[in-house]
Coordinates of N, CA, C and O in Angstrom, one line a residue:
X1 N 81.0 -37.8 53.9 CA 80.1 -37.2 52.9 C 78.8 -36.8 53.6 O 78.3 -35.7 53.3
X2 N 78.2 -37.7 54.4 CA 77.0 -37.4 55.1 C 77.1 -36.2 56.1 O 76.3 -35.4 56.2
X3 N 78.3 -36.1 56.7 CA 78.5 -35.0 57.6 C 78.6 -33.7 56.9 O 78.1 -32.6 57.3
X4 N 79.2 -33.7 55.7 CA 79.2 -32.5 54.9 C 77.8 -32.0 54.5 O 77.5 -30.8 54.5
X5 N 77.0 -32.9 54.1 CA 75.6 -32.6 53.7 C 74.8 -32.0 54.9 O 74.1 -31.1 54.8
X6 N 75.0 -32.6 56.1 CA 74.3 -32.0 57.3 C 74.9 -30.6 57.6 O 74.1 -29.7 57.9
X7 N 76.2 -30.4 57.5 CA 76.8 -29.1 57.8 C 76.3 -28.1 56.8 O 76.0 -27.0 57.1
X8 N 76.2 -28.5 55.5 CA 75.8 -27.5 54.5 C 74.3 -27.2 54.7 O 73.9 -26.0 54.6
X9 N 73.5 -28.1 55.1 CA 72.1 -27.9 55.4 C 71.9 -26.9 56.6 O 71.1 -26.0 56.5
X10 N 72.7 -27.2 57.6 CA 72.6 -26.3 58.8 C 73.1 -24.9 58.5 O 72.5 -23.9 58.9
X11 N 74.1 -24.8 57.7 CA 74.6 -23.5 57.3 C 73.6 -22.7 56.5 O 73.4 -21.5 56.7
X12 N 72.9 -23.4 55.6 CA 71.9 -22.8 54.8 C 70.7 -22.3 55.6 O 70.1 -21.3 55.4
X13 N 70.3 -23.1 56.6 CA 69.3 -22.8 57.5 C 69.6 -21.5 58.3 O 68.8 -20.6 58.5
X14 N 70.8 -21.4 58.8 CA 71.3 -20.3 59.6 C 71.3 -19.0 58.7 O 70.8 -17.9 59.1
X15 N 71.8 -19.2 57.5 CA 71.8 -18.0 56.6 C 70.4 -17.5 56.2 O 70.2 -16.3 56.2
X16 N 69.5 -18.5 56.0 CA 68.1 -18.1 55.8 C 67.5 -17.3 57.0 O 66.8 -16.3 56.8
X17 N 67.7 -17.8 58.2 CA 67.2 -17.2 59.4 C 67.8 -15.8 59.5 O 67.0 -14.9 59.8
X18 N 69.1 -15.6 59.3 CA 69.7 -14.3 59.4 C 69.2 -13.3 58.4 O 68.9 -12.2 58.7
X19 N 69.0 -13.8 57.2 CA 68.4 -12.9 56.1 C 67.0 -12.5 56.4 O 66.6 -11.3 56.2
X20 N 66.2 -13.4 56.9 CA 64.8 -13.1 57.2 C 64.8 -12.1 58.5 O 63.9 -11.2 58.5
X21 N 65.6 -12.3 59.4 CA 65.7 -11.4 60.6 C 66.1 -10.0 60.2 O 65.6 -9.0 60.7
X22 N 67.0 -9.9 59.2 CA 67.4 -8.6 58.7 C 66.3 -7.9 58.0 O 66.1 -6.7 58.1
X23 N 65.5 -8.7 57.2 CA 64.3 -8.1 56.5 C 63.3 -7.6 57.5 O 62.7 -6.5 57.3
X24 N 63.1 -8.3 58.6 CA 62.1 -7.8 59.6 C 62.6 -6.6 60.3 O 61.9 -5.6 60.5
X25 N 63.9 -6.5 60.6 CA 64.5 -5.3 61.2 C 64.4 -4.1 60.3 O 64.0 -3.1 60.8
X26 N 64.6 -4.3 59.1 CA 64.6 -3.2 58.1 C 63.1 -2.7 58.0 O 62.9 -1.5 57.9
X27 N 62.2 -3.6 57.9 CA 60.8 -3.2 57.7 C 60.2 -2.6 58.9 O 59.3 -1.8 58.9
X28 N 60.8 -2.9 60.1 CA 60.2 -2.3 61.4 C 60.7 -0.9 61.6 O 60.2 -0.2 62.5
X29 N 61.8 -0.5 61.0 CA 62.4 0.8 61.2 C 61.4 2.0 61.1 O 61.3 2.7 62.0
X30 N 60.8 2.2 59.9 CA 59.9 3.3 59.8 C 58.7 3.3 60.7 O 58.3 4.3 61.2
X31 N 58.2 2.1 61.0 CA 57.0 2.0 61.9 C 57.4 2.4 63.3 O 56.5 2.9 64.1
X32 N 58.6 2.2 63.7 CA 59.1 2.5 65.1 C 59.1 4.0 65.4 O 59.2 4.4 66.5
X33 N 59.0 4.8 64.3 CA 59.0 6.3 64.5 C 57.8 6.7 65.3 O 57.9 7.6 66.2
X34 N 56.7 6.2 65.1 CA 55.4 6.5 65.8 C 54.8 5.2 66.2 O 53.8 4.7 65.6
X35 N 55.2 4.6 67.3 CA 54.7 3.3 67.7 C 53.2 3.5 68.2 O 52.8 4.5 68.7
X36 N 52.5 2.4 68.2 CA 51.1 2.5 68.7 C 51.1 2.6 70.2 O 52.0 2.0 70.9
X37 N 50.2 3.4 70.8 CA 50.1 3.6 72.2 C 50.9 4.7 72.7 O 51.2 5.6 71.9
X38 N 51.3 4.7 73.9 CA 52.1 5.8 74.5 C 53.5 5.7 74.1 O 54.1 4.7 74.0
X39 N 54.1 6.9 73.8 CA 55.5 7.0 73.5 C 55.9 8.4 73.8 O 55.1 9.3 73.9
X40 N 57.2 8.6 74.0 CA 57.7 10.0 74.3 C 59.0 10.3 73.6 O 59.7 9.3 73.2
X41 N 59.2 11.5 73.3 CA 60.5 12.0 72.8 C 61.2 12.6 73.9 O 60.8 12.6 75.1
X42 N 62.3 13.3 73.6 CA 63.1 14.0 74.7 C 62.3 15.0 75.4 O 62.4 15.2 76.6
X43 N 61.3 15.7 74.7 CA 60.6 16.8 75.3 C 59.1 16.6 75.4 O 58.4 17.3 76.2
X44 N 58.5 15.7 74.6 CA 57.1 15.6 74.5 C 56.6 14.2 74.7 O 57.3 13.2 74.4
X45 N 55.3 14.0 75.1 CA 54.6 12.7 75.3 C 53.5 12.7 74.3 O 52.7 13.7 74.2
X46 N 53.3 11.5 73.7 CA 52.3 11.3 72.7 C 51.5 10.0 73.0 O 52.0 9.1 73.6
X47 N 50.3 9.9 72.4 CA 49.5 8.7 72.3 C 49.1 8.5 70.9 O 48.5 9.4 70.3
X48 N 49.5 7.4 70.3 CA 49.2 7.0 68.9 C 48.1 6.0 68.9 O 48.3 4.8 69.3
X49 N 46.9 6.4 68.6 CA 45.8 5.5 68.5 C 45.8 4.9 67.1 O 45.4 5.5 66.1
X50 N 46.3 3.7 66.9 CA 46.4 3.0 65.7 C 45.2 2.2 65.4 O 44.9 1.2 66.0
X51 N 44.4 2.8 64.5 CA 43.1 2.1 64.1 C 42.8 2.5 62.6 O 43.3 3.5 62.1
X52 N 42.0 1.7 62.0 CA 41.5 2.0 60.7 C 40.0 2.1 60.6 O 39.4 2.4 59.6
X53 N 39.4 2.1 61.8 CA 38.0 2.2 61.9 C 37.4 3.6 62.3 O 36.3 3.8 62.4
X54 N 38.3 4.5 62.5 CA 37.9 5.9 62.8 C 37.4 6.1 64.3 O 36.9 7.1 64.6
X55 N 37.6 5.1 65.1 CA 37.0 5.2 66.5 C 37.8 6.2 67.3 O 39.0 6.5 67.1
X56 N 37.1 6.7 68.3 CA 37.7 7.6 69.3 C 37.7 6.9 70.6 O 36.7 6.3 71.0
X57 N 38.8 6.9 71.4 CA 38.9 6.2 72.6 C 39.3 7.1 73.8 O 39.8 8.2 73.6
X58 N 39.0 6.6 75.0 CA 39.4 7.3 76.2 C 40.7 6.7 76.7 O 40.8 5.5 76.8
X59 N 41.7 7.6 76.9 CA 43.0 7.1 77.5 C 43.1 7.7 78.9 O 42.6 8.8 79.2
X60 N 43.8 7.0 79.8 CA 44.1 7.5 81.1 C 45.6 8.0 81.0 O 46.5 7.2 80.6
X61 N 45.9 9.2 81.5 CA 47.2 9.7 81.5 C 47.8 9.8 82.9 O 47.1 10.4 83.8
X62 N 48.9 9.2 83.1 CA 49.6 9.3 84.4 C 50.4 10.5 84.4 O 51.5 10.6 83.9
X63 N 49.9 11.5 85.0 CA 50.6 12.8 85.1 C 50.7 13.3 86.6 O 50.3 12.5 87.5
X64 N 51.2 14.4 86.8 CA 51.3 14.9 88.2 C 50.0 15.0 88.9 O 49.0 15.5 88.2
X65 N 49.8 14.6 90.1 CA 48.6 14.6 90.8 C 47.7 13.5 90.4 O 48.2 12.5 89.9
X66 N 46.4 13.6 90.5 CA 45.5 12.5 90.1 C 45.6 12.3 88.6 O 45.8 13.3 87.8
X67 N 45.5 11.1 88.1 CA 45.5 10.8 86.7 C 44.4 11.5 86.0 O 43.3 11.7 86.6
X68 N 44.6 11.9 84.8 CA 43.5 12.5 84.0 C 43.1 11.6 82.8 O 43.8 10.6 82.5
X69 N 42.0 11.9 82.2 CA 41.5 11.2 81.0 C 41.4 12.1 79.9 O 41.1 13.3 80.0
X70 N 41.6 11.5 78.7 CA 41.4 12.4 77.5 C 40.9 11.5 76.3 O 41.2 10.3 76.2
X71 N 40.0 12.1 75.5 CA 39.5 11.4 74.3 C 40.4 11.6 73.2 O 40.8 12.8 72.9
X72 N 40.9 10.6 72.5 CA 41.8 10.7 71.4 C 41.2 10.0 70.2 O 40.5 9.0 70.3
X73 N 41.4 10.6 69.0 CA 41.0 10.0 67.7 C 42.2 9.2 67.1 O 43.2 9.1 67.7
X74 N 41.9 8.8 65.9 CA 43.0 8.0 65.2 C 44.2 8.9 65.0 O 44.1 10.1 64.8
X75 N 45.4 8.2 65.0 CA 46.6 8.9 64.8 C 47.3 9.4 66.1 O 46.9 9.0 67.2
X76 N 48.3 10.3 65.9 CA 49.1 10.8 67.0 C 48.5 12.0 67.7 O 48.1 12.9 67.0
X77 N 48.4 11.9 69.0 CA 47.9 13.1 69.8 C 49.0 13.5 70.9 O 49.5 12.6 71.6
X78 N 49.3 14.7 70.9 CA 50.2 15.3 71.9 C 49.5 15.3 73.2 O 48.4 15.8 73.3
X79 N 50.0 14.7 74.3 CA 49.4 14.7 75.6 C 50.1 15.4 76.7 O 49.6 15.5 77.8
X80 N 51.2 16.0 76.4 CA 51.9 16.8 77.3 C 53.4 16.8 77.2 O 54.0 16.1 76.3
X81 N 54.0 17.4 78.1 CA 55.5 17.4 78.2 C 56.0 16.1 78.8 O 55.3 15.5 79.7
X82 N 57.1 15.5 78.3 CA 57.6 14.3 78.7 C 58.0 14.3 80.2 O 58.0 13.3 80.9
X83 N 58.3 15.5 80.7 CA 58.7 15.6 82.1 C 57.4 15.6 83.0 O 57.6 15.4 84.2
X84 N 56.3 15.8 82.5 CA 55.0 15.8 83.2 C 54.2 14.5 83.1 O 53.3 14.3 83.9
X85 N 54.5 13.7 82.1 CA 53.7 12.5 81.8 C 54.5 11.3 82.0 O 55.6 11.2 81.4
X86 N 54.1 10.3 82.8 CA 54.8 9.1 83.0 C 54.3 7.9 82.2 O 54.9 6.9 82.0
X87 N 53.1 8.1 81.6 CA 52.5 7.0 80.8 C 51.1 7.3 80.4 O 50.5 8.2 81.0
X88 N 50.5 6.5 79.5 CA 49.1 6.6 79.1 C 48.7 5.3 78.6 O 49.5 4.6 78.0
X89 N 47.4 5.0 78.8 CA 46.9 3.7 78.3 C 45.4 3.8 78.0 O 44.7 4.6 78.5
X90 N 45.0 2.8 77.2 CA 43.6 2.7 76.8 C 42.8 2.2 77.9 O 43.1 1.3 78.6
X91 N 41.6 2.9 78.2 CA 40.8 2.5 79.4 C 39.8 1.4 79.0 O 39.1 0.9 79.9
X92 N 39.6 1.2 77.7 CA 38.6 0.2 77.4 C 37.3 0.8 77.0 O 36.3 0.1 76.7
X93 N 37.2 2.2 77.0 CA 36.0 2.9 76.6 C 36.2 3.7 75.4 O 37.3 4.2 75.1
X94 N 35.1 3.9 74.6 CA 35.1 4.8 73.5 C 34.5 6.2 73.9 O 33.9 6.3 75.0
X95 N 34.7 7.2 73.1 CA 34.1 8.5 73.4 C 33.5 9.1 72.2 O 33.7 8.7 71.1

């Protein structure tokens, strides 16, 4: 009887964990379309400055030749062709 109670409790814990993991996965789906920071599609590279304070930041873009810098505001900014841009990151400065 004691073993059955332990097994039932463990099964309930696993079911609860799987249900909550499924809820997290489903809620993360729409946000993954435009993740914060650098991301690229098949043909284009973007930087998404996720902020609610309206700040503008300087990002460094790893492109052909010397890296370049660009000032971006809140939201998604197109920064070039995905074949020309290898990455972009926040420099720690505002503009």
